[in-house]
mmCIF file of C-alpha atoms in Angstrom:
data_model
loop_
_atom_site.group_PDB
_atom_site.id
_atom_site.type_symbol
_atom_site.label_atom_id
_atom_site.label_comp_id
_atom_site.label_asym_id
_atom_site.label_seq_id
_atom_site.Cartn_x
_atom_site.Cartn_y
_atom_site.Cartn_z
ATOM 1 C CA MET A 1 -52.029 -12.638 -0.187
ATOM 2 C CA ALA A 2 -55.394 -14.419 -0.532
ATOM 3 C CA ARG A 3 -58.429 -12.494 0.562
ATOM 4 C CA GLN A 4 -60.353 -13.509 3.645
ATOM 5 C CA ASN A 5 -63.560 -15.364 2.828
ATOM 6 C CA LEU A 6 -66.804 -13.428 3.014
ATOM 7 C CA ARG A 7 -69.653 -14.662 5.245
ATOM 8 C CA PRO A 8 -72.555 -12.467 4.091
ATOM 9 C CA GLN A 9 -75.635 -11.953 6.260
ATOM 10 C CA VAL A 10 -79.058 -11.253 4.750
ATOM 11 C CA TRP A 11 -80.353 -7.848 5.850
ATOM 12 C CA THR A 12 -83.317 -5.692 4.876
ATOM 13 C CA PRO A 13 -82.138 -2.060 4.718
ATOM 14 C CA PRO A 14 -84.492 0.659 5.934
ATOM 15 C CA PRO A 15 -86.630 2.414 3.304
ATOM 16 C CA ARG A 16 -84.813 4.957 1.190
ATOM 17 C CA GLY A 17 -86.109 8.344 2.296
ATOM 18 C CA GLY A 18 -85.647 11.744 0.745
ATOM 19 C CA ARG A 19 -82.876 14.168 1.472
ATOM 20 C CA ALA A 20 -81.728 14.493 5.066
ATOM 21 C CA ARG A 21 -83.129 18.003 5.497
ATOM 22 C CA VAL A 22 -85.697 18.481 8.254
ATOM 23 C CA TRP A 23 -86.071 22.161 9.057
ATOM 24 C CA LYS A 24 -83.348 23.860 7.022
ATOM 25 C CA ARG A 25 -83.291 23.579 3.287
ATOM 26 C CA TYR A 26 -80.596 21.744 1.349
ATOM 27 C CA ARG A 27 -77.792 23.971 0.066
ATOM 28 C CA SER A 28 -75.019 23.340 -2.403
ATOM 29 C CA LEU A 29 -71.472 23.050 -1.150
ATOM 30 C CA PRO A 30 -69.408 26.273 -1.040
ATOM 31 C CA GLU A 31 -66.233 26.510 -3.097
ATOM 32 C CA LEU A 32 -63.465 24.309 -1.690
ATOM 33 C CA THR A 33 -59.873 25.247 -0.994
ATOM 34 C CA LEU A 34 -57.527 22.282 -1.442
ATOM 35 C CA VAL A 35 -54.469 21.867 0.786
ATOM 36 C CA PRO A 36 -52.012 19.460 -0.907
ATOM 37 C CA LEU A 37 -50.187 16.925 1.266
ATOM 38 C CA SER A 38 -47.072 14.817 0.852
ATOM 39 C CA GLY A 39 -49.135 11.644 1.304
ATOM 40 C CA LEU A 40 -52.397 10.034 0.299
ATOM 41 C CA GLY A 41 -55.630 9.708 2.224
ATOM 42 C CA PRO A 42 -55.893 11.959 5.317
ATOM 43 C CA GLU A 43 -58.766 9.858 6.734
ATOM 44 C CA ASP A 44 -59.476 12.062 9.769
ATOM 45 C CA VAL A 45 -58.727 15.700 10.487
ATOM 46 C CA VAL A 46 -58.651 17.475 13.862
ATOM 47 C CA VAL A 47 -57.429 20.858 15.111
ATOM 48 C CA ASP A 48 -55.267 21.222 18.218
ATOM 49 C CA ALA A 49 -55.436 23.901 20.920
ATOM 50 C CA LEU A 50 -53.100 26.173 18.925
ATOM 51 C CA GLY A 51 -55.171 25.967 15.749
ATOM 52 C CA ARG A 52 -52.831 23.575 13.966
ATOM 53 C CA VAL A 53 -54.388 20.925 11.729
ATOM 54 C CA LEU A 54 -53.585 17.246 12.325
ATOM 55 C CA CYS A 55 -54.100 14.325 9.955
ATOM 56 C CA GLY A 56 -52.604 10.921 9.183
ATOM 57 C CA VAL A 57 -51.764 9.564 5.725
ATOM 58 C CA ALA A 58 -51.661 6.098 4.196
ATOM 59 C CA ASP A 59 -47.886 5.600 4.475
ATOM 60 C CA GLY A 60 -48.132 5.767 8.274
ATOM 61 C CA ARG A 61 -47.159 9.377 8.985
ATOM 62 C CA LEU A 62 -48.949 11.711 11.369
ATOM 63 C CA LEU A 63 -48.796 15.262 9.966
ATOM 64 C CA ARG A 64 -49.307 18.651 11.573
ATOM 65 C CA LEU A 65 -50.107 21.667 9.421
ATOM 66 C CA SER A 66 -49.906 25.331 10.319
ATOM 67 C CA PRO A 67 -53.315 27.017 10.799
ATOM 68 C CA ASP A 68 -53.239 28.297 7.212
ATOM 69 C CA GLY A 69 -52.241 24.868 5.895
ATOM 70 C CA ARG A 70 -49.090 26.127 4.159
ATOM 71 C CA GLU A 71 -46.491 24.369 6.286
ATOM 72 C CA ALA A 72 -46.483 20.718 7.365
ATOM 73 C CA VAL A 73 -44.247 18.688 9.647
ATOM 74 C CA THR A 74 -44.187 14.961 10.407
ATOM 75 C CA LEU A 75 -44.874 14.291 14.086
ATOM 76 C CA ALA A 76 -44.497 10.507 14.026
ATOM 77 C CA ASP A 77 -44.533 7.477 11.756
ATOM 78 C CA ILE A 78 -46.538 4.384 12.735
ATOM 79 C CA ALA A 79 -45.804 2.366 9.563
ATOM 80 C CA PRO A 80 -46.692 -0.345 8.690
ATOM 81 C CA GLY A 81 -49.744 0.856 10.583
ATOM 82 C CA ARG A 82 -52.277 3.266 9.092
ATOM 83 C CA PRO A 83 -53.519 6.341 11.021
ATOM 84 C CA ALA A 84 -57.300 6.753 11.048
ATOM 85 C CA GLY A 85 -59.194 8.605 13.804
ATOM 86 C CA LEU A 86 -57.321 11.229 15.845
ATOM 87 C CA GLU A 87 -57.887 13.137 19.080
ATOM 88 C CA SER A 88 -55.765 16.059 20.272
ATOM 89 C CA LEU A 89 -55.325 15.954 24.062
ATOM 90 C CA PRO A 90 -55.062 18.994 26.377
ATOM 91 C CA ASP A 91 -51.379 18.240 27.099
ATOM 92 C CA GLY A 92 -50.530 18.334 23.385
ATOM 93 C CA ARG A 93 -50.253 14.595 22.881
ATOM 94 C CA VAL A 94 -52.369 12.931 20.200
ATOM 95 C CA LEU A 95 -54.462 9.758 20.294
ATOM 96 C CA VAL A 96 -54.188 7.804 17.044
ATOM 97 C CA CYS A 97 -56.272 4.857 15.820
ATOM 98 C CA ASP A 98 -54.223 2.381 13.815
ATOM 99 C CA ALA A 99 -56.746 0.929 11.370
ATOM 100 C CA ARG A 100 -54.330 -1.600 9.871
ATOM 101 C CA LEU A 101 -52.641 -3.186 12.891
ATOM 102 C CA GLY A 102 -55.547 -2.791 15.311
ATOM 103 C CA ARG A 103 -53.996 -0.514 17.924
ATOM 104 C CA LEU A 104 -54.938 2.542 19.945
ATOM 105 C CA LEU A 105 -51.833 4.726 20.178
ATOM 106 C CA ARG A 106 -50.704 7.901 21.930
ATOM 107 C CA VAL A 107 -48.123 10.083 20.214
ATOM 108 C CA ASP A 108 -45.876 12.691 21.829
ATOM 109 C CA PRO A 109 -45.388 15.333 19.104
ATOM 110 C CA ASP A 110 -42.272 16.748 20.758
ATOM 111 C CA SER A 111 -40.315 13.491 20.769
ATOM 112 C CA GLY A 112 -42.179 11.472 18.133
ATOM 113 C CA GLU A 113 -42.557 8.667 20.696
ATOM 114 C CA VAL A 114 -45.417 6.273 19.947
ATOM 115 C CA GLU A 115 -47.048 4.469 22.894
ATOM 116 C CA THR A 116 -49.520 1.601 22.513
ATOM 117 C CA LEU A 117 -52.472 2.066 24.864
ATOM 118 C CA ALA A 118 -54.481 -0.952 23.701
ATOM 119 C CA SER A 119 -54.170 -3.714 21.119
ATOM 120 C CA THR A 120 -56.416 -6.467 22.510
ATOM 121 C CA VAL A 121 -59.861 -6.877 24.042
ATOM 122 C CA GLY A 122 -60.366 -9.916 26.255
ATOM 123 C CA GLY A 123 -57.105 -11.335 24.954
ATOM 124 C CA GLU A 124 -58.258 -11.070 21.310
ATOM 125 C CA PRO A 125 -56.259 -8.782 18.972
ATOM 126 C CA MET A 126 -58.230 -5.828 17.664
ATOM 127 C CA ARG A 127 -58.601 -5.275 13.924
ATOM 128 C CA LEU A 128 -59.974 -2.079 12.378
ATOM 129 C CA VAL A 129 -59.640 0.535 15.138
ATOM 130 C CA SER A 130 -61.413 3.545 13.704
ATOM 131 C CA ASN A 131 -62.135 6.656 15.791
ATOM 132 C CA VAL A 132 -61.481 8.031 19.273
ATOM 133 C CA VAL A 133 -62.535 10.758 21.708
ATOM 134 C CA ALA A 134 -61.312 11.622 25.208
ATOM 135 C CA ALA A 135 -63.530 12.830 28.060
ATOM 136 C CA ALA A 136 -62.526 15.533 30.519
ATOM 137 C CA ASP A 137 -61.691 12.949 33.194
ATOM 138 C CA GLY A 138 -59.229 11.141 30.922
ATOM 139 C CA THR A 139 -61.551 8.309 29.902
ATOM 140 C CA VAL A 140 -61.009 7.333 26.269
ATOM 141 C CA TYR A 141 -63.803 6.032 24.067
ATOM 142 C CA PHE A 142 -63.019 4.452 20.721
ATOM 143 C CA THR A 143 -64.561 2.327 18.002
ATOM 144 C CA GLU A 144 -63.506 -0.885 16.338
ATOM 145 C CA SER A 145 -65.285 -0.978 12.982
ATOM 146 C CA SER A 146 -64.714 -4.662 12.304
ATOM 147 C CA ARG A 147 -63.317 -7.670 14.151
ATOM 148 C CA ARG A 148 -62.826 -9.473 10.835
ATOM 149 C CA PHE A 149 -61.251 -7.013 8.398
ATOM 150 C CA THR A 150 -58.639 -4.246 8.434
ATOM 151 C CA VAL A 151 -58.872 -0.888 6.668
ATOM 152 C CA ASP A 152 -57.425 -2.414 3.494
ATOM 153 C CA ASP A 153 -60.565 -4.556 3.131
ATOM 154 C CA TRP A 154 -63.177 -2.166 4.513
ATOM 155 C CA ARG A 155 -65.512 -2.917 1.579
ATOM 156 C CA ALA A 156 -65.702 -6.539 2.751
ATOM 157 C CA ASP A 157 -67.285 -5.582 6.067
ATOM 158 C CA ILE A 158 -69.886 -3.388 4.359
ATOM 159 C CA LEU A 159 -70.706 -6.212 1.923
ATOM 160 C CA GLU A 160 -70.781 -8.911 4.602
ATOM 161 C CA HIS A 161 -72.919 -6.954 7.070
ATOM 162 C CA SER A 162 -72.039 -9.327 9.898
ATOM 163 C CA GLY A 163 -72.073 -6.639 12.604
ATOM 164 C CA THR A 164 -68.781 -7.145 14.434
ATOM 165 C CA GLY A 165 -68.200 -3.479 15.253
ATOM 166 C CA ARG A 166 -67.807 -2.306 18.864
ATOM 167 C CA LEU A 167 -67.772 0.773 21.062
ATOM 168 C CA LEU A 168 -64.971 0.491 23.622
ATOM 169 C CA ARG A 169 -63.922 2.340 26.760
ATOM 170 C CA LEU A 170 -60.398 2.712 28.164
ATOM 171 C CA PRO A 171 -60.302 4.045 31.754
ATOM 172 C CA PRO A 172 -57.939 6.905 32.679
ATOM 173 C CA GLU A 173 -55.589 4.481 34.441
ATOM 174 C CA GLY A 174 -55.325 2.315 31.304
ATOM 175 C CA GLY A 175 -55.594 -1.457 31.225
ATOM 176 C CA GLU A 176 -57.857 -3.646 29.124
ATOM 177 C CA PRO A 177 -60.608 -1.881 27.131
ATOM 178 C CA GLU A 178 -64.210 -2.492 28.187
ATOM 179 C CA VAL A 179 -66.862 -3.304 25.572
ATOM 180 C CA LEU A 180 -69.786 -0.864 25.872
ATOM 181 C CA LEU A 181 -71.647 -1.859 22.700
ATOM 182 C CA ASP A 182 -71.208 -4.880 20.426
ATOM 183 C CA GLY A 183 -72.832 -6.035 17.199
ATOM 184 C CA LEU A 184 -72.499 -2.654 15.447
ATOM 185 C CA GLN A 185 -72.479 -2.377 11.665
ATOM 186 C CA PHE A 186 -69.080 -0.806 10.953
ATOM 187 C CA ALA A 187 -68.837 1.384 14.056
ATOM 188 C CA ASN A 188 -67.059 4.544 13.003
ATOM 189 C CA GLY A 189 -67.007 8.214 14.022
ATOM 190 C CA LEU A 190 -67.471 9.370 17.626
ATOM 191 C CA ALA A 191 -68.391 12.646 19.288
ATOM 192 C CA LEU A 192 -69.058 13.561 22.903
ATOM 193 C CA ALA A 193 -72.058 15.690 23.813
ATOM 194 C CA ALA A 194 -71.032 19.134 25.047
ATOM 195 C CA ASP A 195 -72.056 18.230 28.605
ATOM 196 C CA GLY A 196 -70.387 14.802 28.469
ATOM 197 C CA SER A 197 -73.685 12.995 29.033
ATOM 198 C CA SER A 198 -73.662 10.905 25.868
ATOM 199 C CA LEU A 199 -71.746 9.789 22.804
ATOM 200 C CA ALA A 200 -72.849 9.964 19.189
ATOM 201 C CA VAL A 201 -71.619 6.894 17.292
ATOM 202 C CA ALA A 202 -71.684 6.569 13.491
ATOM 203 C CA GLU A 203 -72.872 3.156 12.333
ATOM 204 C CA THR A 204 -71.730 3.362 8.708
ATOM 205 C CA GLY A 205 -73.196 0.028 7.615
ATOM 206 C CA SER A 206 -76.677 0.947 8.901
ATOM 207 C CA TYR A 207 -76.791 4.529 7.511
ATOM 208 C CA ARG A 208 -77.304 6.113 10.921
ATOM 209 C CA LEU A 209 -75.978 7.591 14.139
ATOM 210 C CA ILE A 210 -76.818 6.096 17.507
ATOM 211 C CA ARG A 211 -76.644 7.782 20.915
ATOM 212 C CA TYR A 212 -75.003 6.016 23.859
ATOM 213 C CA HIS A 213 -75.831 7.465 27.284
ATOM 214 C CA LEU A 214 -72.939 7.887 29.718
ATOM 215 C CA THR A 215 -74.729 9.504 32.665
ATOM 216 C CA GLY A 216 -78.136 9.684 34.285
ATOM 217 C CA GLU A 217 -80.881 7.084 34.574
ATOM 218 C CA ARG A 218 -80.261 5.862 31.025
ATOM 219 C CA ALA A 219 -76.499 5.380 31.435
ATOM 220 C CA GLY A 220 -75.292 2.301 29.586
ATOM 221 C CA THR A 221 -78.184 2.292 27.109
ATOM 222 C CA SER A 222 -78.393 3.396 23.495
ATOM 223 C CA GLU A 223 -80.984 4.259 20.868
ATOM 224 C CA PRO A 224 -81.090 5.456 17.228
ATOM 225 C CA PHE A 225 -80.256 9.152 16.950
ATOM 226 C CA VAL A 226 -80.182 10.204 13.272
ATOM 227 C CA ASP A 227 -81.142 8.247 10.138
ATOM 228 C CA LEU A 228 -79.119 9.314 7.111
ATOM 229 C CA PRO A 229 -79.422 9.070 3.304
ATOM 230 C CA GLY A 230 -75.859 7.812 2.926
ATOM 231 C CA PHE A 231 -72.764 6.401 4.614
ATOM 232 C CA PRO A 232 -71.603 8.431 7.649
ATOM 233 C CA ASP A 233 -67.956 8.354 8.688
ATOM 234 C CA ASN A 234 -66.183 10.539 11.245
ATOM 235 C CA LEU A 235 -67.930 13.184 13.344
ATOM 236 C CA GLY A 236 -66.844 16.596 14.578
ATOM 237 C CA ALA A 237 -68.238 18.957 17.211
ATOM 238 C CA GLY A 238 -69.277 22.347 15.879
ATOM 239 C CA THR A 239 -70.242 25.696 17.326
ATOM 240 C CA HIS A 240 -73.714 26.336 18.794
ATOM 241 C CA GLY A 241 -74.017 22.677 19.758
ATOM 242 C CA LEU A 242 -73.928 21.384 16.192
ATOM 243 C CA LEU A 243 -72.555 17.980 15.232
ATOM 244 C CA TRP A 244 -70.879 17.703 11.829
ATOM 245 C CA ILE A 245 -71.124 14.386 9.978
ATOM 246 C CA ALA A 246 -68.685 13.414 7.222
ATOM 247 C CA MET A 247 -70.727 11.662 4.516
ATOM 248 C CA VAL A 248 -68.653 9.320 2.348
ATOM 249 C CA ALA A 249 -71.323 8.679 -0.280
ATOM 250 C CA PRO A 250 -75.056 8.305 -0.858
ATOM 251 C CA ARG A 251 -76.733 4.939 -0.426
ATOM 252 C CA ASP A 252 -76.219 2.570 -3.353
ATOM 253 C CA PRO A 253 -79.436 0.913 -4.631
ATOM 254 C CA LEU A 254 -77.461 -2.096 -5.916
ATOM 255 C CA LEU A 255 -75.886 -2.655 -2.495
ATOM 256 C CA ASP A 256 -79.324 -2.499 -0.871
ATOM 257 C CA VAL A 257 -80.533 -5.207 -3.276
ATOM 258 C CA LEU A 258 -77.477 -7.367 -2.581
ATOM 259 C CA HIS A 259 -78.044 -7.134 1.177
ATOM 260 C CA ARG A 260 -81.596 -8.441 0.794
ATOM 261 C CA THR A 261 -80.616 -11.435 -1.346
ATOM 262 C CA ARG A 262 -78.811 -14.718 -0.769
ATOM 263 C CA PRO A 263 -75.082 -14.528 0.016
ATOM 264 C CA LEU A 264 -73.763 -16.043 -3.232
ATOM 265 C CA ALA A 265 -73.878 -12.792 -5.207
ATOM 266 C CA ARG A 266 -71.827 -10.923 -2.595
ATOM 267 C CA GLN A 267 -69.327 -13.763 -2.321
ATOM 268 C CA ALA A 268 -68.856 -13.687 -6.091
ATOM 269 C CA LEU A 269 -68.483 -9.903 -6.090
ATOM 270 C CA TRP A 270 -65.803 -10.097 -3.397
ATOM 271 C CA ARG A 271 -63.731 -12.385 -5.655
ATOM 272 C CA VAL A 272 -63.490 -9.614 -8.257
ATOM 273 C CA PRO A 273 -60.097 -7.768 -8.198
ATOM 274 C CA GLN A 274 -60.294 -4.918 -5.715
ATOM 275 C CA GLY A 275 -59.556 -2.281 -8.340
ATOM 276 C CA LEU A 276 -62.737 -3.307 -10.160
ATOM 277 C CA LEU A 277 -65.006 -3.221 -7.118
ATOM 278 C CA PRO A 278 -67.520 -0.385 -6.933
ATOM 279 C CA GLY A 279 -66.377 2.479 -4.729
ATOM 280 C CA PRO A 280 -68.011 5.548 -3.199
ATOM 281 C CA LYS A 281 -69.876 7.852 -5.562
ATOM 282 C CA PRO A 282 -67.730 10.917 -6.373
ATOM 283 C CA THR A 283 -69.238 13.628 -4.199
ATOM 284 C CA VAL A 284 -68.287 16.012 -1.384
ATOM 285 C CA TRP A 285 -70.887 15.923 1.379
ATOM 286 C CA VAL A 286 -71.275 17.045 4.988
ATOM 287 C CA ILE A 287 -74.335 17.272 7.220
ATOM 288 C CA ALA A 288 -74.759 19.142 10.514
ATOM 289 C CA VAL A 289 -77.401 18.226 13.096
ATOM 290 C CA ASP A 290 -78.394 19.807 16.400
ATOM 291 C CA SER A 291 -78.598 18.075 19.783
ATOM 292 C CA ALA A 292 -82.051 16.715 18.931
ATOM 293 C CA GLY A 293 -80.853 15.197 15.659
ATOM 294 C CA ARG A 294 -82.540 17.813 13.464
ATOM 295 C CA VAL A 295 -80.640 18.690 10.299
ATOM 296 C CA VAL A 296 -79.317 22.251 10.225
ATOM 297 C CA HIS A 297 -76.988 22.052 7.217
ATOM 298 C CA ASP A 298 -76.975 19.556 4.342
ATOM 299 C CA LEU A 299 -74.141 20.552 2.007
ATOM 300 C CA GLN A 300 -73.272 18.509 -1.056
ATOM 301 C CA GLY A 301 -71.657 19.064 -4.405
ATOM 302 C CA PRO A 302 -69.344 17.602 -7.046
ATOM 303 C CA SER A 303 -65.603 18.206 -7.106
ATOM 304 C CA ALA A 304 -63.104 17.102 -9.720
ATOM 305 C CA ALA A 305 -60.205 17.037 -7.269
ATOM 306 C CA PHE A 306 -61.739 15.913 -3.955
ATOM 307 C CA ARG A 307 -64.353 13.314 -2.990
ATOM 308 C CA ALA A 308 -65.491 10.764 -0.390
ATOM 309 C CA VAL A 309 -65.381 12.868 2.788
ATOM 310 C CA THR A 310 -64.294 10.783 5.779
ATOM 311 C CA GLY A 311 -63.261 13.445 8.327
ATOM 312 C CA VAL A 312 -64.626 16.816 9.415
ATOM 313 C CA ALA A 313 -63.436 19.479 11.861
ATOM 314 C CA GLU A 314 -64.757 22.974 12.502
ATOM 315 C CA HIS A 315 -62.339 25.663 13.664
ATOM 316 C CA ASP A 316 -62.243 29.452 13.546
ATOM 317 C CA GLY A 317 -64.990 29.831 10.958
ATOM 318 C CA ARG A 318 -63.661 27.154 8.656
ATOM 319 C CA LEU A 319 -64.662 23.543 8.045
ATOM 320 C CA TRP A 320 -61.820 21.096 7.319
ATOM 321 C CA LEU A 321 -62.473 17.877 5.392
ATOM 322 C CA GLY A 322 -60.521 14.616 5.240
ATOM 323 C CA THR A 323 -60.694 11.778 2.711
ATOM 324 C CA LEU A 324 -59.343 8.279 2.056
ATOM 325 C CA THR A 325 -58.879 8.864 -1.661
ATOM 326 C CA GLU A 326 -56.937 12.095 -2.292
ATOM 327 C CA PRO A 327 -53.451 13.529 -1.504
ATOM 328 C CA ALA A 328 -54.998 16.624 0.080
ATOM 329 C CA LEU A 329 -57.256 18.070 2.708
ATOM 330 C CA ALA A 330 -60.038 20.477 1.757
ATOM 331 C CA CYS A 331 -61.685 23.345 3.593
ATOM 332 C CA PHE A 332 -64.276 26.043 3.087
ATOM 333 C CA ASP A 333 -65.477 29.202 4.816
ATOM 334 C CA LEU A 334 -68.530 28.605 7.001
ATOM 335 C CA ALA A 335 -69.666 32.189 6.496
ATOM 336 C CA ALA A 336 -70.838 31.044 3.070
ATOM 337 C CA VAL A 337 -73.445 28.743 4.638
ATOM 338 C CA ARG A 338 -74.602 30.674 7.702
ATOM 339 C CA ILE A 339 -78.327 31.367 7.679
#
């Protein structure tokens, strides 16, 4: 099938700063434990109330692993859709973002039943539905990374930089999603503040997190929260009020140059076969920030068998990592990085 045409926008990226550390020094990544899967690309990873690990793989299956990762069962299959962001609900059901068919789904793990909660906004079909969180009152917040491309062409949105990402809200009673923020550059990971007063939203294409206020005098407004030295993906709440950020890769100097120049170079690059397009630099990288956006942990290192971290979940002293590129999850012991 022919690729969709690229409509690149000229953009001046922010200056390239140093490492993301602010008040804690950079540390190398602890040794990883790999947990092999029967499928490729567990993009997000979450842990349910019983300590079981959930992820979705490229062939459409939603998997649940035992707390030690040794046993896995298939909860549902959304093929030809592609599971991306996940959220485990208090009643045991699971919210699933379908990044290929543009749907927000709810899965019953006992029956395998898949329910579509939303597939359109204002009558327009959604495209790359990316990540989701649920508030205590049942309100669901989720991101649509791109209104032009699906997960199979995610590079196109980063190259184009046209800003069609959105933050959306689905009320507890369901219905049509409401647009809270528009014009985002590849809206991605989400995390609720511990008190429910705000959302952290990863804007992958702008190398940053933004904060959207849900309550108080500033409700309905947003501002930059954390500037980052690379591409953030999914987010995960940690202990002691920390927010973990999955970092896919460092910034690419060539991409920064392309964004500042006329569109022809990016249009030509997009015509190159996808297998020859540049991909994320091979690294494993996570960052943790506190509620003020100050960096507490900045953990990065090479790995021959795991790279391009897209999901992160802290549970019971362990940090779980997801990826789009490998047939495995990874984890490491947080005791190795406590200060």
